[in-house]
């Protein structure tokens, strides 16, 4: 709470998540919105859920999309992937492929699946798919460490 009161965006996001899980959507929105104002990409991504579900706020597709874009710009891989899905559903294939390539480069697995299907459908070149695959593998490899692997094993138990 001390860090949240000091306007630490990570602490505010965590407080918002706790309030959300407790069903206090108004307070959750207040914390998450403040974290987003302070530039937290994860907070922007979580705000898309608030606006999509209408919890703590009224449903608002424009605000949902705005926060999705802000999260993607901030480097949130799932937001970038989801933005690609929005573009795909709006039949803007070039933009969708670009978003999915960026998400793959950030290490987001689902974007590879989407790119693979798009490659098979001729929407993305084999060269672009191969480059995205290599970039994805490099990102995943760069995040590996003995400590991370031990933590993942501990979570499984």
PDB file of C-alpha atoms in Angstrom:
ATOM      1  CA  UNK A   1       0.000   0.000   0.000  1.00  0.00           C
ATOM      2  CA  UNK A   2       2.918   2.318   0.768  1.00  0.00           C
ATOM      3  CA  UNK A   3       4.270   1.968  -2.778  1.00  0.00           C
ATOM      4  CA  UNK A   4       0.815   2.508  -4.278  1.00  0.00           C
ATOM      5  CA  UNK A   5       0.437   5.699  -2.242  1.00  0.00           C
ATOM      6  CA  UNK A   6       3.798   6.814  -3.656  1.00  0.00           C
ATOM      7  CA  UNK A   7       2.365   6.471  -7.208  1.00  0.00           C
ATOM      8  CA  UNK A   8       4.353   3.351  -8.084  1.00  0.00           C
ATOM      9  CA  UNK A   9       2.527   2.071 -11.201  1.00  0.00           C
ATOM     10  CA  UNK A  10       3.465  -1.577 -10.563  1.00  0.00           C
ATOM     11  CA  UNK A  11       2.114  -1.405  -7.008  1.00  0.00           C
ATOM     12  CA  UNK A  12      -1.035   0.354  -8.227  1.00  0.00           C
ATOM     13  CA  UNK A  13      -1.601  -2.329 -10.836  1.00  0.00           C
ATOM     14  CA  UNK A  14      -1.185  -5.052  -8.201  1.00  0.00           C
ATOM     15  CA  UNK A  15      -3.642  -3.277  -5.882  1.00  0.00           C
ATOM     16  CA  UNK A  16      -6.055  -2.982  -8.790  1.00  0.00           C
ATOM     17  CA  UNK A  17      -5.765  -6.695  -9.551  1.00  0.00           C
ATOM     18  CA  UNK A  18      -6.396  -7.563  -5.901  1.00  0.00           C
ATOM     19  CA  UNK A  19      -9.451  -5.307  -5.779  1.00  0.00           C
ATOM     20  CA  UNK A  20     -10.705  -6.781  -9.075  1.00  0.00           C
ATOM     21  CA  UNK A  21     -10.348 -10.339  -7.786  1.00  0.00           C
ATOM     22  CA  UNK A  22     -12.232  -9.317  -4.635  1.00  0.00           C
ATOM     23  CA  UNK A  23     -15.091  -8.013  -6.792  1.00  0.00           C
ATOM     24  CA  UNK A  24     -14.517  -4.330  -5.934  1.00  0.00           C
ATOM     25  CA  UNK A  25     -14.520  -3.142  -9.543  1.00  0.00           C
ATOM     26  CA  UNK A  26     -14.830   0.579  -8.813  1.00  0.00           C
ATOM     27  CA  UNK A  27     -11.719   0.632  -6.616  1.00  0.00           C
ATOM     28  CA  UNK A  28      -9.937  -1.751  -8.984  1.00  0.00           C
ATOM     29  CA  UNK A  29     -10.617   0.566 -11.899  1.00  0.00           C
ATOM     30  CA  UNK A  30      -9.312   3.553  -9.948  1.00  0.00           C
ATOM     31  CA  UNK A  31      -5.984   1.824  -9.200  1.00  0.00           C
ATOM     32  CA  UNK A  32      -5.529   0.324 -12.650  1.00  0.00           C
ATOM     33  CA  UNK A  33      -6.449   3.565 -14.394  1.00  0.00           C
ATOM     34  CA  UNK A  34      -3.870   5.470 -12.326  1.00  0.00           C
ATOM     35  CA  UNK A  35      -1.210   2.869 -13.193  1.00  0.00           C
ATOM     36  CA  UNK A  36      -2.097   3.299 -16.874  1.00  0.00           C
ATOM     37  CA  UNK A  37      -1.851   7.086 -16.545  1.00  0.00           C
ATOM     38  CA  UNK A  38       1.653   6.519 -15.181  1.00  0.00           C
ATOM     39  CA  UNK A  39       2.516   4.494 -18.305  1.00  0.00           C
ATOM     40  CA  UNK A  40       2.162   0.859 -17.230  1.00  0.00           C
ATOM     41  CA  UNK A  41       1.436  -1.244 -20.349  1.00  0.00           C
ATOM     42  CA  UNK A  42      -0.046  -4.072 -18.279  1.00  0.00           C
ATOM     43  CA  UNK A  43      -2.495  -1.621 -16.736  1.00  0.00           C
ATOM     44  CA  UNK A  44      -3.575  -0.441 -20.181  1.00  0.00           C
ATOM     45  CA  UNK A  45      -4.117  -4.063 -21.148  1.00  0.00           C
ATOM     46  CA  UNK A  46      -6.210  -4.745 -18.039  1.00  0.00           C
ATOM     47  CA  UNK A  47      -8.301  -1.649 -18.767  1.00  0.00           C
ATOM     48  CA  UNK A  48      -9.354  -3.287 -22.039  1.00  0.00           C
ATOM     49  CA  UNK A  49     -11.096  -5.933 -19.902  1.00  0.00           C
ATOM     50  CA  UNK A  50     -12.854  -3.316 -17.795  1.00  0.00           C
ATOM     51  CA  UNK A  51     -14.228  -1.588 -20.887  1.00  0.00           C
ATOM     52  CA  UNK A  52     -15.045  -4.860 -22.634  1.00  0.00           C
ATOM     53  CA  UNK A  53     -16.890  -6.372 -19.671  1.00  0.00           C
ATOM     54  CA  UNK A  54     -18.344  -3.144 -18.279  1.00  0.00           C
ATOM     55  CA  UNK A  55     -17.036  -3.808 -14.784  1.00  0.00           C
ATOM     56  CA  UNK A  56     -16.468  -0.597 -12.810  1.00  0.00           C
ATOM     57  CA  UNK A  57     -17.204   1.407 -15.973  1.00  0.00           C
ATOM     58  CA  UNK A  58     -19.702   1.388 -18.789  1.00  0.00           C
ATOM     59  CA  UNK A  59     -18.836  -0.782 -21.786  1.00  0.00           C
ATOM     60  CA  UNK A  60     -16.981   1.320 -24.322  1.00  0.00           C
ATOM     61  CA  UNK A  61     -15.476  -0.219 -27.465  1.00  0.00           C
ATOM     62  CA  UNK A  62     -13.541   2.940 -28.376  1.00  0.00           C
ATOM     63  CA  UNK A  63     -11.854   3.127 -24.967  1.00  0.00           C
ATOM     64  CA  UNK A  64     -11.239  -0.616 -25.047  1.00  0.00           C
ATOM     65  CA  UNK A  65      -9.420  -0.265 -28.373  1.00  0.00           C
ATOM     66  CA  UNK A  66      -7.535   2.846 -27.196  1.00  0.00           C
ATOM     67  CA  UNK A  67      -6.119   1.008 -24.183  1.00  0.00           C
ATOM     68  CA  UNK A  68      -5.340  -2.051 -26.305  1.00  0.00           C
ATOM     69  CA  UNK A  69      -3.314   0.173 -28.635  1.00  0.00           C
ATOM     70  CA  UNK A  70      -1.539   1.865 -25.711  1.00  0.00           C
ATOM     71  CA  UNK A  71      -0.634  -1.513 -24.208  1.00  0.00           C
ATOM     72  CA  UNK A  72       0.692  -2.721 -27.571  1.00  0.00           C
ATOM     73  CA  UNK A  73       2.739   0.457 -28.035  1.00  0.00           C
ATOM     74  CA  UNK A  74       4.087  -0.089 -24.520  1.00  0.00           C
ATOM     75  CA  UNK A  75       5.421  -3.519 -25.480  1.00  0.00           C
ATOM     76  CA  UNK A  76       2.677  -5.779 -24.146  1.00  0.00           C
ATOM     77  CA  UNK A  77       2.925  -8.873 -26.360  1.00  0.00           C
ATOM     78  CA  UNK A  78      -0.609 -10.205 -25.821  1.00  0.00           C
ATOM     79  CA  UNK A  79      -2.051  -6.757 -26.515  1.00  0.00           C
ATOM     80  CA  UNK A  80      -0.074  -6.640 -29.770  1.00  0.00           C
ATOM     81  CA  UNK A  81      -1.416 -10.082 -30.699  1.00  0.00           C
ATOM     82  CA  UNK A  82      -4.989  -9.069 -29.817  1.00  0.00           C
ATOM     83  CA  UNK A  83      -4.629  -5.899 -31.874  1.00  0.00           C
ATOM     84  CA  UNK A  84      -3.645  -8.120 -34.786  1.00  0.00           C
ATOM     85  CA  UNK A  85      -6.827 -10.128 -34.204  1.00  0.00           C
ATOM     86  CA  UNK A  86      -8.891  -6.931 -34.293  1.00  0.00           C
ATOM     87  CA  UNK A  87      -7.261  -5.942 -37.581  1.00  0.00           C
ATOM     88  CA  UNK A  88      -7.753  -9.465 -38.976  1.00  0.00           C
ATOM     89  CA  UNK A  89     -11.458  -9.418 -38.070  1.00  0.00           C
ATOM     90  CA  UNK A  90     -11.774  -5.986 -39.714  1.00  0.00           C
ATOM     91  CA  UNK A  91     -10.225  -7.488 -42.888  1.00  0.00           C
ATOM     92  CA  UNK A  92      -7.040  -5.399 -42.649  1.00  0.00           C
ATOM     93  CA  UNK A  93      -4.697  -8.295 -43.261  1.00  0.00           C
ATOM     94  CA  UNK A  94      -1.461  -6.345 -43.808  1.00  0.00           C
ATOM     95  CA  UNK A  95      -1.862  -4.614 -40.456  1.00  0.00           C
ATOM     96  CA  UNK A  96      -2.806  -7.881 -38.738  1.00  0.00           C
ATOM     97  CA  UNK A  97       0.330  -9.591 -40.065  1.00  0.00           C
ATOM     98  CA  UNK A  98       2.532  -6.715 -38.874  1.00  0.00           C
ATOM     99  CA  UNK A  99       1.039  -6.873 -35.371  1.00  0.00           C
ATOM    100  CA  UNK A 100       1.449 -10.646 -35.215  1.00  0.00           C
ATOM    101  CA  UNK A 101       5.057 -10.438 -36.409  1.00  0.00           C
ATOM    102  CA  UNK A 102       5.819  -7.910 -33.665  1.00  0.00           C
ATOM    103  CA  UNK A 103       4.063 -10.105 -31.074  1.00  0.00           C
ATOM    104  CA  UNK A 104       6.068 -13.119 -32.236  1.00  0.00           C
ATOM    105  CA  UNK A 105       9.257 -11.080 -31.941  1.00  0.00           C
ATOM    106  CA  UNK A 106       8.228 -10.308 -28.351  1.00  0.00           C
ATOM    107  CA  UNK A 107       7.954 -14.042 -27.695  1.00  0.00           C
ATOM    108  CA  UNK A 108       4.171 -14.480 -27.809  1.00  0.00           C
ATOM    109  CA  UNK A 109       3.415 -18.070 -28.886  1.00  0.00           C
ATOM    110  CA  UNK A 110      -0.134 -17.593 -30.201  1.00  0.00           C
ATOM    111  CA  UNK A 111       1.128 -15.111 -32.758  1.00  0.00           C
ATOM    112  CA  UNK A 112       3.276 -17.845 -34.303  1.00  0.00           C
ATOM    113  CA  UNK A 113       0.212 -20.030 -34.719  1.00  0.00           C
ATOM    114  CA  UNK A 114      -1.651 -17.170 -36.384  1.00  0.00           C
ATOM    115  CA  UNK A 115       1.303 -16.429 -38.654  1.00  0.00           C
ATOM    116  CA  UNK A 116       1.672 -20.094 -39.571  1.00  0.00           C
ATOM    117  CA  UNK A 117      -1.995 -20.271 -40.595  1.00  0.00           C
ATOM    118  CA  UNK A 118      -1.629 -16.984 -42.467  1.00  0.00           C
ATOM    119  CA  UNK A 119       1.450 -18.282 -44.264  1.00  0.00           C
ATOM    120  CA  UNK A 120      -0.478 -21.363 -45.354  1.00  0.00           C
ATOM    121  CA  UNK A 121      -3.242 -19.057 -46.619  1.00  0.00           C
ATOM    122  CA  UNK A 122      -0.745 -16.881 -48.510  1.00  0.00           C
ATOM    123  CA  UNK A 123      -1.246 -13.808 -46.314  1.00  0.00           C
ATOM    124  CA  UNK A 124       2.354 -13.685 -45.110  1.00  0.00           C
ATOM    125  CA  UNK A 125       5.450 -14.802 -47.004  1.00  0.00           C
ATOM    126  CA  UNK A 126       7.493 -17.814 -45.989  1.00  0.00           C
ATOM    127  CA  UNK A 127      10.466 -15.503 -45.529  1.00  0.00           C
ATOM    128  CA  UNK A 128       8.564 -13.217 -43.150  1.00  0.00           C
ATOM    129  CA  UNK A 129       7.239 -16.214 -41.226  1.00  0.00           C
ATOM    130  CA  UNK A 130      10.743 -17.692 -40.950  1.00  0.00           C
ATOM    131  CA  UNK A 131      12.158 -14.365 -39.735  1.00  0.00           C
ATOM    132  CA  UNK A 132       9.382 -14.070 -37.134  1.00  0.00           C
ATOM    133  CA  UNK A 133      10.028 -17.641 -36.006  1.00  0.00           C
ATOM    134  CA  UNK A 134      13.761 -16.968 -35.584  1.00  0.00           C
ATOM    135  CA  UNK A 135      13.081 -13.749 -33.668  1.00  0.00           C
ATOM    136  CA  UNK A 136      10.585 -15.574 -31.423  1.00  0.00           C
ATOM    137  CA  UNK A 137      13.102 -18.332 -30.713  1.00  0.00           C
ATOM    138  CA  UNK A 138      15.803 -15.763 -29.921  1.00  0.00           C
ATOM    139  CA  UNK A 139      13.502 -13.969 -27.479  1.00  0.00           C
ATOM    140  CA  UNK A 140      12.477 -17.181 -25.751  1.00  0.00           C
ATOM    141  CA  UNK A 141      16.103 -18.299 -25.532  1.00  0.00           C
ATOM    142  CA  UNK A 142      17.153 -14.944 -24.066  1.00  0.00           C
ATOM    143  CA  UNK A 143      14.653 -15.337 -21.217  1.00  0.00           C
ATOM    144  CA  UNK A 144      15.922 -18.760 -20.148  1.00  0.00           C
ATOM    145  CA  UNK A 145      17.874 -19.061 -16.922  1.00  0.00           C
ATOM    146  CA  UNK A 146      18.439 -21.779 -14.323  1.00  0.00           C
ATOM    147  CA  UNK A 147      16.523 -19.709 -11.757  1.00  0.00           C
ATOM    148  CA  UNK A 148      13.514 -19.298 -14.049  1.00  0.00           C
ATOM    149  CA  UNK A 149      13.469 -23.011 -14.863  1.00  0.00           C
ATOM    150  CA  UNK A 150      13.672 -23.895 -11.148  1.00  0.00           C
ATOM    151  CA  UNK A 151      10.791 -21.530 -10.405  1.00  0.00           C
ATOM    152  CA  UNK A 152       8.684 -23.072 -13.179  1.00  0.00           C
ATOM    153  CA  UNK A 153       9.379 -26.550 -11.795  1.00  0.00           C
ATOM    154  CA  UNK A 154       8.441 -25.427  -8.297  1.00  0.00           C
ATOM    155  CA  UNK A 155       5.128 -24.065  -9.585  1.00  0.00           C
ATOM    156  CA  UNK A 156       4.285 -27.418 -11.159  1.00  0.00           C
ATOM    157  CA  UNK A 157       4.611 -29.191  -7.803  1.00  0.00           C
TER     158      UNK A 157
END
